[in-house]
mmCIF file of C-alpha atoms and ligand atoms in Angstrom:
data_model
loop_
_atom_site.group_PDB
_atom_site.id
_atom_site.type_symbol
_atom_site.label_atom_id
_atom_site.label_comp_id
_atom_site.label_asym_id
_atom_site.label_seq_id
_atom_site.Cartn_x
_atom_site.Cartn_y
_atom_site.Cartn_z
ATOM 1 C CA MET W 209 46.145 2.854 -39.028
ATOM 2 C CA ALA W 210 42.488 3.336 -38.872
ATOM 3 C CA SER W 211 41.655 0.806 -36.069
ATOM 4 C CA CYS W 212 40.577 1.083 -32.378
ATOM 5 C CA PRO W 213 43.628 1.318 -30.213
ATOM 6 C CA VAL W 214 44.439 -1.100 -27.682
ATOM 7 C CA PRO W 215 44.729 0.900 -24.332
ATOM 8 C CA SER W 216 48.219 -0.078 -22.921
ATOM 9 C CA VAL W 217 47.953 -2.490 -19.283
ATOM 10 C CA SER W 218 49.381 0.316 -17.609
ATOM 11 C CA SER W 219 46.281 3.063 -18.154
ATOM 12 C CA VAL W 220 43.955 0.235 -17.112
ATOM 13 C CA VAL W 221 46.010 -0.110 -13.986
ATOM 14 C CA ALA W 222 46.470 3.491 -13.436
ATOM 15 C CA GLY W 223 42.587 4.397 -13.995
ATOM 16 C CA ALA W 224 41.815 1.532 -11.527
ATOM 17 C CA ARG W 225 43.823 2.621 -8.725
ATOM 18 C CA GLN W 226 42.703 6.224 -9.252
ATOM 19 C CA VAL W 227 39.379 4.545 -8.504
ATOM 20 C CA TYR W 228 41.022 2.671 -5.543
ATOM 21 C CA ARG W 229 42.006 5.661 -3.904
ATOM 22 C CA GLU W 230 38.436 7.412 -4.285
ATOM 23 C CA SER W 231 36.513 4.102 -2.973
ATOM 24 C CA PHE W 232 39.073 3.232 -0.079
ATOM 25 C CA GLY W 233 40.110 6.221 2.058
ATOM 26 C CA ALA W 234 43.151 7.574 -0.227
ATOM 27 C CA SER W 235 45.397 4.480 0.460
ATOM 28 C CA GLU W 236 47.133 2.951 -2.201
ATOM 29 C CA PRO W 237 46.544 -0.992 -3.143
ATOM 30 C CA VAL W 238 49.346 -2.852 -2.960
ATOM 31 C CA VAL W 239 48.864 -5.950 -5.586
ATOM 32 C CA ALA W 240 47.681 -5.266 -9.232
ATOM 33 C CA VAL W 241 47.239 -8.606 -11.324
ATOM 34 C CA CYS W 242 45.983 -8.652 -15.224
ATOM 35 C CA ALA W 243 44.466 -11.557 -16.709
ATOM 36 C CA PRO W 244 44.157 -11.408 -20.961
ATOM 37 C CA GLY W 245 40.659 -11.742 -23.069
ATOM 38 C CA ARG W 246 41.270 -13.706 -26.191
ATOM 39 C CA VAL W 247 40.332 -14.688 -29.678
ATOM 40 C CA ASN W 248 40.201 -17.807 -30.779
ATOM 41 C CA LEU W 249 41.812 -18.132 -34.585
ATOM 42 C CA ILE W 250 40.201 -21.903 -34.961
ATOM 43 C CA GLY W 251 38.622 -24.673 -33.553
ATOM 44 C CA GLU W 252 35.325 -23.441 -32.131
ATOM 45 C CA HIS W 253 33.062 -25.239 -30.344
ATOM 46 C CA THR W 254 34.982 -28.224 -29.997
ATOM 47 C CA ASP W 255 36.511 -27.693 -26.688
ATOM 48 C CA TYR W 256 33.876 -29.491 -24.635
ATOM 49 C CA ASN W 257 34.516 -32.311 -27.205
ATOM 50 C CA GLN W 258 37.540 -32.777 -26.231
ATOM 51 C CA GLY W 259 39.014 -31.816 -28.905
ATOM 52 C CA PHE W 260 41.578 -29.125 -30.045
ATOM 53 C CA VAL W 261 41.458 -25.210 -30.224
ATOM 54 C CA LEU W 262 43.737 -22.580 -31.412
ATOM 55 C CA PRO W 263 43.492 -19.749 -29.431
ATOM 56 C CA MET W 264 45.764 -16.721 -28.727
ATOM 57 C CA ALA W 265 45.552 -14.182 -25.243
ATOM 58 C CA LEU W 266 45.044 -10.935 -26.231
ATOM 59 C CA PRO W 267 46.619 -7.080 -25.290
ATOM 60 C CA LEU W 268 43.095 -6.568 -23.577
ATOM 61 C CA VAL W 269 43.223 -7.294 -20.080
ATOM 62 C CA THR W 270 41.268 -7.619 -17.329
ATOM 63 C CA VAL W 271 43.073 -5.943 -14.420
ATOM 64 C CA MET W 272 42.721 -5.883 -10.369
ATOM 65 C CA VAL W 273 44.070 -3.942 -8.557
ATOM 66 C CA GLY W 274 43.877 -4.264 -4.203
ATOM 67 C CA SER W 275 44.906 -4.986 -0.480
ATOM 68 C CA PRO W 276 43.912 -7.806 1.970
ATOM 69 C CA THR W 277 42.064 -6.342 5.156
ATOM 70 C CA PRO W 278 42.925 -7.472 8.370
ATOM 71 C CA ASP W 279 39.623 -9.038 8.564
ATOM 72 C CA ARG W 280 37.483 -11.241 6.493
ATOM 73 C CA SER W 281 35.059 -8.270 5.045
ATOM 74 C CA VAL W 282 35.484 -8.460 0.979
ATOM 75 C CA SER W 283 34.762 -4.615 -0.775
ATOM 76 C CA ILE W 284 35.172 -4.784 -4.478
ATOM 77 C CA VAL W 285 34.186 -2.147 -6.814
ATOM 78 C CA THR W 286 34.117 -2.222 -10.676
ATOM 79 C CA VAL W 287 34.505 0.264 -13.544
ATOM 80 C CA ALA W 288 34.892 -1.962 -16.015
ATOM 81 C CA GLU W 289 32.213 -0.362 -19.087
ATOM 82 C CA GLY W 290 29.099 -2.518 -19.556
ATOM 83 C CA ALA W 291 29.130 -4.165 -15.996
ATOM 84 C CA ASP W 292 25.669 -4.049 -14.131
ATOM 85 C CA GLU W 293 24.543 -2.071 -10.860
ATOM 86 C CA PRO W 294 25.548 -1.909 -8.200
ATOM 87 C CA ARG W 295 29.328 -1.603 -9.040
ATOM 88 C CA ARG W 296 30.199 -1.708 -5.574
ATOM 89 C CA VAL W 297 29.686 -5.447 -3.493
ATOM 90 C CA ASP W 298 30.625 -5.832 0.239
ATOM 91 C CA PHE W 299 30.448 -9.118 1.861
ATOM 92 C CA VAL W 300 31.897 -11.325 4.500
ATOM 93 C CA LEU W 301 33.598 -14.456 3.576
ATOM 94 C CA PRO W 302 32.421 -17.451 5.599
ATOM 95 C CA ASN W 303 34.233 -18.978 8.305
ATOM 96 C CA ASP W 304 34.202 -22.287 6.487
ATOM 97 C CA SER W 305 34.898 -23.472 3.436
ATOM 98 C CA ALA W 306 31.881 -25.498 3.436
ATOM 99 C CA THR W 307 29.570 -22.471 3.458
ATOM 100 C CA PRO W 308 29.132 -21.593 -0.189
ATOM 101 C CA ILE W 309 29.314 -18.240 -1.185
ATOM 102 C CA ALA W 310 25.941 -17.886 -3.201
ATOM 103 C CA PRO W 311 25.668 -16.345 -6.448
ATOM 104 C CA GLY W 312 22.714 -13.237 -6.746
ATOM 105 C CA MET W 313 22.975 -9.599 -7.932
ATOM 106 C CA PRO W 314 24.762 -7.721 -9.471
ATOM 107 C CA LYS W 315 25.933 -10.851 -12.098
ATOM 108 C CA TRP W 316 29.766 -9.652 -12.624
ATOM 109 C CA ALA W 317 30.111 -10.194 -8.787
ATOM 110 C CA ASN W 318 29.164 -13.871 -9.110
ATOM 111 C CA TYR W 319 32.628 -14.442 -11.218
ATOM 112 C CA VAL W 320 34.304 -12.884 -8.183
ATOM 113 C CA LYS W 321 32.045 -14.900 -6.250
ATOM 114 C CA GLY W 322 32.530 -18.435 -8.089
ATOM 115 C CA VAL W 323 36.552 -18.001 -8.151
ATOM 116 C CA LEU W 324 36.229 -17.355 -4.312
ATOM 117 C CA GLN W 325 34.405 -20.610 -3.987
ATOM 118 C CA HIS W 326 37.035 -22.791 -6.123
ATOM 119 C CA TYR W 327 40.132 -21.162 -5.222
ATOM 120 C CA ARG W 328 42.400 -23.581 -4.518
ATOM 121 C CA ALA W 329 44.084 -22.585 -0.685
ATOM 122 C CA GLY W 330 43.020 -21.010 2.121
ATOM 123 C CA PRO W 331 41.543 -19.724 4.629
ATOM 124 C CA LEU W 332 41.919 -16.420 2.375
ATOM 125 C CA PRO W 333 42.165 -13.095 3.939
ATOM 126 C CA GLY W 334 39.188 -10.437 3.536
ATOM 127 C CA PHE W 335 40.438 -7.894 0.813
ATOM 128 C CA GLN W 336 39.361 -4.569 -1.172
ATOM 129 C CA ALA W 337 39.737 -4.136 -4.567
ATOM 130 C CA VAL W 338 38.698 -2.609 -7.833
ATOM 131 C CA LEU W 339 38.381 -4.089 -11.402
ATOM 132 C CA ALA W 340 38.848 -2.404 -14.770
ATOM 133 C CA SER W 341 39.036 -3.794 -18.339
ATOM 134 C CA SER W 342 39.994 -3.008 -21.607
ATOM 135 C CA VAL W 343 38.169 -6.179 -22.920
ATOM 136 C CA PRO W 344 34.985 -5.137 -24.328
ATOM 137 C CA LEU W 345 32.038 -6.971 -22.017
ATOM 138 C CA GLY W 346 29.681 -9.730 -24.114
ATOM 139 C CA GLY W 347 32.082 -9.104 -27.228
ATOM 140 C CA GLY W 348 32.856 -12.595 -27.615
ATOM 141 C CA LEU W 349 36.604 -12.174 -26.515
ATOM 142 C CA SER W 350 36.362 -13.896 -22.883
ATOM 143 C CA SER W 351 35.805 -10.883 -20.576
ATOM 144 C CA SER W 352 34.176 -13.464 -18.297
ATOM 145 C CA ALA W 353 37.309 -15.826 -18.313
ATOM 146 C CA SER W 354 39.557 -13.087 -18.452
ATOM 147 C CA LEU W 355 37.947 -11.599 -14.960
ATOM 148 C CA GLU W 356 37.592 -14.931 -13.518
ATOM 149 C CA VAL W 357 41.367 -15.497 -14.064
ATOM 150 C CA ALA W 358 42.258 -12.172 -12.953
ATOM 151 C CA VAL W 359 40.296 -12.824 -9.603
ATOM 152 C CA TYR W 360 42.223 -15.966 -8.875
ATOM 153 C CA THR W 361 45.692 -14.565 -10.071
ATOM 154 C CA PHE W 362 44.648 -11.602 -7.382
ATOM 155 C CA LEU W 363 43.993 -14.221 -4.871
ATOM 156 C CA GLN W 364 47.006 -16.174 -5.576
ATOM 157 C CA GLN W 365 48.949 -12.967 -4.264
ATOM 158 C CA LEU W 366 47.151 -12.944 -1.243
ATOM 159 C CA CYS W 367 47.412 -16.603 -0.394
ATOM 160 C CA PRO W 368 49.576 -18.551 -2.768
ATOM 161 C CA ASP W 369 48.377 -21.945 -3.942
ATOM 162 C CA ASP W 370 50.697 -24.727 -5.424
ATOM 163 C CA GLY W 371 50.902 -22.547 -8.653
ATOM 164 C CA ASP W 372 49.724 -25.487 -11.317
ATOM 165 C CA ALA W 373 48.403 -23.272 -13.939
ATOM 166 C CA VAL W 374 46.255 -26.090 -15.279
ATOM 167 C CA SER W 375 44.216 -26.629 -12.199
ATOM 168 C CA LYS W 376 43.989 -23.101 -11.816
ATOM 169 C CA ALA W 377 42.349 -22.499 -15.252
ATOM 170 C CA LEU W 378 39.888 -25.622 -14.179
ATOM 171 C CA ALA W 379 38.723 -23.486 -11.029
ATOM 172 C CA CYS W 380 37.893 -20.725 -13.400
ATOM 173 C CA GLN W 381 36.105 -22.867 -15.357
ATOM 174 C CA LYS W 382 34.119 -24.440 -12.412
ATOM 175 C CA ALA W 383 33.684 -20.604 -11.166
ATOM 176 C CA GLU W 384 31.771 -19.877 -14.657
ATOM 177 C CA HIS W 385 29.553 -23.319 -13.846
ATOM 178 C CA THR W 386 28.397 -23.041 -10.717
ATOM 179 C CA HIS W 387 28.138 -19.097 -10.355
ATOM 180 C CA ALA W 388 27.789 -17.908 -13.676
ATOM 181 C CA GLY W 389 25.193 -21.160 -14.811
ATOM 182 C CA MET W 390 27.272 -20.895 -17.924
ATOM 183 C CA PRO W 391 28.497 -24.793 -19.102
ATOM 184 C CA CYS W 392 31.636 -23.605 -20.803
ATOM 185 C CA GLY W 393 34.304 -25.317 -22.295
ATOM 186 C CA ILE W 394 38.148 -25.125 -20.939
ATOM 187 C CA MET W 395 39.158 -22.755 -23.740
ATOM 188 C CA ASP W 396 39.199 -19.492 -22.387
ATOM 189 C CA GLN W 397 40.197 -19.752 -19.024
ATOM 190 C CA PHE W 398 43.135 -21.913 -20.241
ATOM 191 C CA ILE W 399 44.448 -19.296 -22.805
ATOM 192 C CA SER W 400 43.804 -16.220 -20.199
ATOM 193 C CA VAL W 401 46.326 -18.474 -17.658
ATOM 194 C CA LEU W 402 48.195 -19.685 -20.219
ATOM 195 C CA GLY W 403 48.808 -17.261 -23.114
ATOM 196 C CA LYS W 404 52.361 -16.867 -24.317
ATOM 197 C CA ASP W 405 53.924 -13.442 -26.445
ATOM 198 C CA GLY W 406 54.206 -13.692 -30.257
ATOM 199 C CA HIS W 407 52.382 -17.582 -30.078
ATOM 200 C CA ALA W 408 48.688 -19.011 -30.171
ATOM 201 C CA LEU W 409 48.101 -22.295 -28.322
ATOM 202 C CA LEU W 410 47.143 -25.408 -29.750
ATOM 203 C CA ILE W 411 45.295 -26.916 -27.013
ATOM 204 C CA ASP W 412 44.458 -30.527 -26.656
ATOM 205 C CA CYS W 413 41.145 -30.665 -24.827
ATOM 206 C CA ARG W 414 41.237 -34.081 -23.779
ATOM 207 C CA SER W 415 44.947 -34.431 -22.580
ATOM 208 C CA LEU W 416 44.939 -30.771 -21.568
ATOM 209 C CA GLU W 417 48.423 -30.337 -23.114
ATOM 210 C CA ALA W 418 49.154 -27.045 -25.078
ATOM 211 C CA THR W 419 51.972 -26.648 -27.862
ATOM 212 C CA LEU W 420 52.972 -23.254 -28.844
ATOM 213 C CA VAL W 421 52.732 -22.096 -32.351
ATOM 214 C CA PRO W 422 54.648 -19.046 -32.885
ATOM 215 C CA LEU W 423 53.140 -16.167 -34.506
ATOM 216 C CA THR W 424 55.422 -13.146 -35.067
ATOM 217 C CA ASP W 425 55.552 -12.887 -38.507
ATOM 218 C CA GLN W 426 55.954 -8.788 -38.899
ATOM 219 C CA GLY W 427 53.846 -9.247 -42.395
ATOM 220 C CA LEU W 428 50.926 -10.956 -40.913
ATOM 221 C CA VAL W 429 47.741 -9.075 -38.928
ATOM 222 C CA ILE W 430 45.484 -10.895 -36.907
ATOM 223 C CA LEU W 431 42.547 -7.985 -36.963
ATOM 224 C CA ILE W 432 39.262 -8.394 -34.801
ATOM 225 C CA THR W 433 36.325 -6.940 -35.842
ATOM 226 C CA ASN W 434 33.414 -6.473 -33.226
ATOM 227 C CA SER W 435 30.018 -6.370 -34.908
ATOM 228 C CA ASN W 436 28.716 -4.758 -31.613
ATOM 229 C CA VAL W 437 25.851 -6.997 -31.779
ATOM 230 C CA ARG W 438 24.997 -9.794 -28.922
ATOM 231 C CA HIS W 439 21.652 -11.717 -29.712
ATOM 232 C CA SER W 440 20.026 -12.878 -26.720
ATOM 233 C CA LEU W 441 19.762 -16.208 -27.686
ATOM 234 C CA THR W 442 23.134 -16.825 -26.238
ATOM 235 C CA GLY W 443 22.060 -18.477 -22.813
ATOM 236 C CA SER W 444 19.654 -21.001 -23.913
ATOM 237 C CA GLU W 445 21.580 -22.725 -27.429
ATOM 238 C CA TYR W 446 25.185 -22.765 -25.968
ATOM 239 C CA PRO W 447 24.126 -25.456 -23.473
ATOM 240 C CA SER W 448 21.531 -27.340 -26.059
ATOM 241 C CA ARG W 449 24.470 -27.556 -28.548
ATOM 242 C CA ARG W 450 26.405 -29.121 -25.984
ATOM 243 C CA GLN W 451 23.323 -31.534 -25.653
ATOM 244 C CA GLN W 452 23.451 -32.310 -28.645
ATOM 245 C CA CYS W 453 26.978 -32.757 -29.114
ATOM 246 C CA GLU W 454 26.975 -35.548 -26.063
ATOM 247 C CA GLU W 455 23.661 -37.213 -27.611
ATOM 248 C CA ALA W 456 25.783 -37.875 -31.045
ATOM 249 C CA ALA W 457 28.817 -39.086 -28.914
ATOM 250 C CA ALA W 458 26.238 -41.138 -26.929
ATOM 251 C CA THR W 459 24.501 -42.756 -30.059
ATOM 252 C CA LEU W 460 27.977 -43.738 -31.627
ATOM 253 C CA GLY W 461 29.307 -45.290 -28.580
ATOM 254 C CA LYS W 462 32.083 -42.557 -27.816
ATOM 255 C CA SER W 463 33.281 -41.186 -24.771
ATOM 256 C CA SER W 464 33.206 -37.795 -27.051
ATOM 257 C CA LEU W 465 32.657 -36.509 -30.554
ATOM 258 C CA ARG W 466 36.750 -36.299 -30.253
ATOM 259 C CA GLU W 467 36.796 -40.359 -30.439
ATOM 260 C CA ALA W 468 34.668 -40.651 -33.818
ATOM 261 C CA THR W 469 35.568 -40.087 -37.443
ATOM 262 C CA LEU W 470 33.563 -39.016 -40.014
ATOM 263 C CA GLU W 471 33.119 -42.751 -41.002
ATOM 264 C CA ASP W 472 31.567 -43.455 -37.877
ATOM 265 C CA LEU W 473 28.861 -40.302 -38.034
ATOM 266 C CA GLU W 474 27.906 -41.599 -41.576
ATOM 267 C CA GLY W 475 27.616 -45.093 -40.375
ATOM 268 C CA ALA W 476 25.322 -44.055 -37.640
ATOM 269 C CA GLN W 477 23.440 -41.461 -39.457
ATOM 270 C CA GLY W 478 20.143 -43.233 -39.849
ATOM 271 C CA GLN W 479 20.048 -43.197 -35.955
ATOM 272 C CA LEU W 480 20.629 -39.480 -35.641
ATOM 273 C CA ASP W 481 17.906 -36.569 -36.436
ATOM 274 C CA LYS W 482 19.097 -34.661 -39.038
ATOM 275 C CA GLU W 483 20.210 -31.479 -36.750
ATOM 276 C CA THR W 484 22.010 -33.453 -34.132
ATOM 277 C CA TYR W 485 24.034 -35.008 -37.286
ATOM 278 C CA ARG W 486 24.757 -31.711 -38.638
ATOM 279 C CA ARG W 487 26.006 -30.425 -35.155
ATOM 280 C CA ALA W 488 28.056 -33.389 -34.876
ATOM 281 C CA ARG W 489 29.699 -33.589 -38.378
ATOM 282 C CA HIS W 490 30.863 -29.819 -37.508
ATOM 283 C CA VAL W 491 32.847 -30.730 -34.368
ATOM 284 C CA ILE W 492 34.239 -33.887 -35.994
ATOM 285 C CA GLU W 493 35.495 -31.691 -39.274
ATOM 286 C CA GLU W 494 36.800 -28.455 -37.022
ATOM 287 C CA ILE W 495 38.824 -30.801 -34.885
ATOM 288 C CA GLY W 496 40.805 -32.428 -38.060
ATOM 289 C CA ARG W 497 40.577 -28.249 -39.234
ATOM 290 C CA THR W 498 42.294 -27.159 -36.381
ATOM 291 C CA GLU W 499 45.175 -29.795 -36.071
ATOM 292 C CA ARG W 500 45.341 -28.821 -39.943
ATOM 293 C CA ALA W 501 45.311 -25.670 -39.388
ATOM 294 C CA ALA W 502 48.357 -25.194 -36.968
ATOM 295 C CA ALA W 503 50.665 -27.082 -38.845
ATOM 296 C CA ALA W 504 49.693 -24.236 -41.420
ATOM 297 C CA LEU W 505 50.579 -21.550 -39.256
ATOM 298 C CA ARG W 506 53.815 -23.062 -38.329
ATOM 299 C CA GLU W 507 54.827 -23.581 -41.987
ATOM 300 C CA GLY W 508 53.573 -19.860 -42.863
ATOM 301 C CA ARG W 509 51.139 -21.619 -45.409
ATOM 302 C CA TYR W 510 48.842 -18.740 -44.661
ATOM 303 C CA HIS W 511 46.891 -18.918 -47.335
ATOM 304 C CA GLU W 512 45.483 -22.764 -46.549
ATOM 305 C CA PHE W 513 45.007 -21.267 -42.955
ATOM 306 C CA GLY W 514 42.909 -18.624 -44.132
ATOM 307 C CA GLU W 515 40.817 -21.019 -46.634
ATOM 308 C CA LEU W 516 40.366 -23.604 -42.970
ATOM 309 C CA MET W 517 38.859 -20.373 -41.481
ATOM 310 C CA VAL W 518 36.446 -20.172 -43.817
ATOM 311 C CA ASP W 519 35.911 -23.697 -44.246
ATOM 312 C CA SER W 520 35.190 -23.159 -40.475
ATOM 313 C CA HIS W 521 33.057 -20.196 -40.624
ATOM 314 C CA ASN W 522 30.826 -21.799 -43.282
ATOM 315 C CA SER W 523 30.424 -25.039 -40.698
ATOM 316 C CA LEU W 524 29.602 -22.956 -38.016
ATOM 317 C CA ARG W 525 27.013 -21.263 -39.768
ATOM 318 C CA ASP W 526 25.278 -24.060 -41.374
ATOM 319 C CA HIS W 527 25.731 -26.968 -39.981
ATOM 320 C CA TYR W 528 26.214 -25.719 -36.132
ATOM 321 C CA GLU W 529 23.749 -22.731 -36.504
ATOM 322 C CA VAL W 530 25.702 -20.106 -33.993
ATOM 323 C CA SER W 531 26.539 -17.352 -36.176
ATOM 324 C CA CYS W 532 23.973 -14.591 -37.053
ATOM 325 C CA PRO W 533 23.794 -12.499 -40.247
ATOM 326 C CA GLU W 534 25.844 -9.821 -38.805
ATOM 327 C CA LEU W 535 28.925 -12.289 -38.464
ATOM 328 C CA ASP W 536 28.392 -13.433 -41.904
ATOM 329 C CA GLU W 537 28.203 -10.102 -43.364
ATOM 330 C CA LEU W 538 31.199 -9.100 -41.822
ATOM 331 C CA VAL W 539 33.158 -12.169 -42.940
ATOM 332 C CA ALA W 540 31.974 -12.005 -46.264
ATOM 333 C CA ALA W 541 33.453 -8.280 -46.665
ATOM 334 C CA ALA W 542 36.530 -9.585 -45.137
ATOM 335 C CA THR W 543 37.235 -12.034 -47.753
ATOM 336 C CA GLU W 544 36.439 -9.686 -50.675
ATOM 337 C CA VAL W 545 39.582 -7.855 -49.829
ATOM 338 C CA GLU W 546 43.040 -8.196 -51.406
ATOM 339 C CA GLY W 547 45.695 -9.582 -49.243
ATOM 340 C CA VAL W 548 43.088 -11.235 -46.731
ATOM 341 C CA TYR W 549 43.920 -15.118 -46.416
ATOM 342 C CA GLY W 550 40.817 -15.601 -44.274
ATOM 343 C CA SER W 551 37.789 -14.496 -41.811
ATOM 344 C CA ARG W 552 35.430 -16.469 -39.016
ATOM 345 C CA MET W 553 33.408 -15.718 -36.523
ATOM 346 C CA THR W 554 35.205 -16.239 -33.342
ATOM 347 C CA GLY W 555 34.024 -17.581 -29.725
ATOM 348 C CA GLY W 556 30.503 -18.987 -28.776
ATOM 349 C CA GLY W 557 28.385 -16.608 -31.963
ATOM 350 C CA PHE W 558 25.011 -15.233 -31.951
ATOM 351 C CA GLY W 559 27.235 -11.991 -32.396
ATOM 352 C CA GLY W 560 30.367 -10.522 -31.181
ATOM 353 C CA CYS W 561 33.462 -10.753 -33.128
ATOM 354 C CA THR W 562 35.133 -12.177 -36.328
ATOM 355 C CA VAL W 563 38.717 -12.824 -36.499
ATOM 356 C CA THR W 564 40.587 -11.806 -40.084
ATOM 357 C CA LEU W 565 44.041 -13.133 -40.775
ATOM 358 C CA LEU W 566 45.726 -10.827 -43.670
ATOM 359 C CA GLU W 567 48.562 -9.375 -45.108
ATOM 360 C CA ALA W 568 49.772 -6.095 -42.983
ATOM 361 C CA ALA W 569 49.812 -4.406 -45.809
ATOM 362 C CA ALA W 570 46.038 -4.922 -46.199
ATOM 363 C CA VAL W 571 44.997 -3.609 -42.699
ATOM 364 C CA ASP W 572 43.793 -0.191 -44.087
ATOM 365 C CA ARG W 573 41.967 -1.246 -47.391
ATOM 366 C CA ALA W 574 40.296 -4.144 -44.976
ATOM 367 C CA VAL W 575 39.003 -1.728 -42.215
ATOM 368 C CA GLN W 576 37.613 0.789 -44.726
ATOM 369 C CA HIS W 577 36.098 -1.897 -47.155
ATOM 370 C CA ILE W 578 34.176 -3.781 -44.371
ATOM 371 C CA LYS W 579 32.922 0.003 -43.056
ATOM 372 C CA GLU W 580 31.712 0.002 -45.947
ATOM 373 C CA ARG W 581 29.934 -3.133 -46.744
ATOM 374 C CA TYR W 582 28.664 -3.782 -42.770
ATOM 375 C CA SER W 583 25.172 -2.647 -42.000
ATOM 376 C CA GLY W 584 26.274 -2.012 -38.504
ATOM 377 C CA THR W 585 29.064 -0.129 -36.782
ATOM 378 C CA PRO W 586 31.961 -2.187 -36.505
ATOM 379 C CA THR W 587 35.199 -1.732 -33.907
ATOM 380 C CA PHE W 588 38.434 -2.737 -34.691
ATOM 381 C CA TYR W 589 41.139 -3.948 -32.818
ATOM 382 C CA ILE W 590 44.542 -5.136 -34.484
ATOM 383 C CA THR W 591 45.866 -7.311 -32.007
ATOM 384 C CA ILE W 592 49.089 -9.407 -31.103
ATOM 385 C CA PRO W 593 49.595 -12.473 -29.466
ATOM 386 C CA SER W 594 50.152 -11.439 -25.990
ATOM 387 C CA ASP W 595 50.976 -13.412 -22.075
ATOM 388 C CA GLY W 596 48.712 -15.126 -20.055
ATOM 389 C CA ALA W 597 47.724 -13.581 -16.293
ATOM 390 C CA ARG W 598 50.567 -12.289 -14.286
ATOM 391 C CA ALA W 599 51.416 -10.041 -11.122
ATOM 392 C CA LEU W 600 52.675 -6.458 -12.012
ATOM 393 C CA SER W 601 54.573 -4.248 -9.970
ATOM 394 C CA LEU W 602 52.880 -1.061 -8.561
HETATM 395 C C1 GLA F 969 32.770 -20.052 -25.206
HETATM 396 C C2 GLA F 969 33.166 -21.235 -24.314
HETATM 397 C C3 GLA F 969 34.259 -21.650 -24.972
HETATM 398 C C4 GLA F 969 33.996 -22.697 -25.947
HETATM 399 C C5 GLA F 969 33.647 -21.099 -27.602
HETATM 400 C C6 GLA F 969 33.365 -22.089 -28.679
HETATM 401 O O1 GLA F 969 33.805 -18.987 -25.832
HETATM 402 O O2 GLA F 969 33.297 -20.064 -22.877
HETATM 403 O O3 GLA F 969 34.216 -22.701 -23.865
HETATM 404 O O4 GLA F 969 33.269 -23.259 -26.120
HETATM 405 O O5 GLA F 969 32.425 -20.947 -26.823
HETATM 406 O O6 GLA F 969 34.266 -22.450 -29.005
#
């Protein structure tokens, strides 16, 4: 099939082990873990509004291999493509948990430091480790969350916590807030921890309960297309969207947009500026769409699911304004192909990937058509819903 092959987890582990031997005096790591990236099928920019999301964990993973050290020293090497320099960091864990582990440079190490800071058990031993990843960095497939969750899972092997999965996801989210400065919602960390082979997860981001939605139909394919562009707006646009949603909810007298209906919004239209109104409208409609889409998927109504995906994309483009010409081009191209049910941007936006639901028989023709129509150079992944973070045997 004309797509980008997904490297096996064992091949990523083998690469990391090799670098471990080279970096740490020919010794072997004793622990190996992996945590997946994700693709969100629908429910975009709804998680921090307490709404529903429908992601699935990917076979693309971040791997961490390593061993505890007898002191409090930490040495980590990354071989993840695109990580900033230097690729090795060494530091000593503070003696008391009240002393913060401050973020700094390189950026990739801040995710590790954030997780060390918010880990839910201790005292932690020192360790030496290697990080490797098959999740494209900055591609909108949650490379950051998979890194955080891999680090947390690694620490669980050295110093077990109570094993509560939701608290684990929340600790990783906190790491991203405090150490990467990104006020993300809970979706990415949640699915990276709790993803399940053969299933998407309908996550209620208010109650933090999740329902499994089976996704094993052999006649169906989930195709990810990486636009291979990332617009630099991302940094400021995400927090400002979040703020607009909070303002809209406050104007409607609601604790979040999850509590608001379209009628509430129409009633308050005069009190909201046009842009904030459109933002809120996207969120309220997208929450409803996600619930309907999960039901459609469960019942095999793929055409309906596909239409909801396209509605979601159009709303993200026109109301939430987080798409970009490259993503719009990819969605337009995909939806021209016979056998494609639907397509949309996935993740935060401003570049990154689209997700397309299509008949298995249409994959080659879709890949070909998208390649021809897209003005850039796309990368494709044919993916299956995979398991969440786990320890691996060495
Ligand atoms: C990023 C964030 C998520 C979510 C999506 C948009 O991936 O990390 O929490 O808000 O954007 O749906």
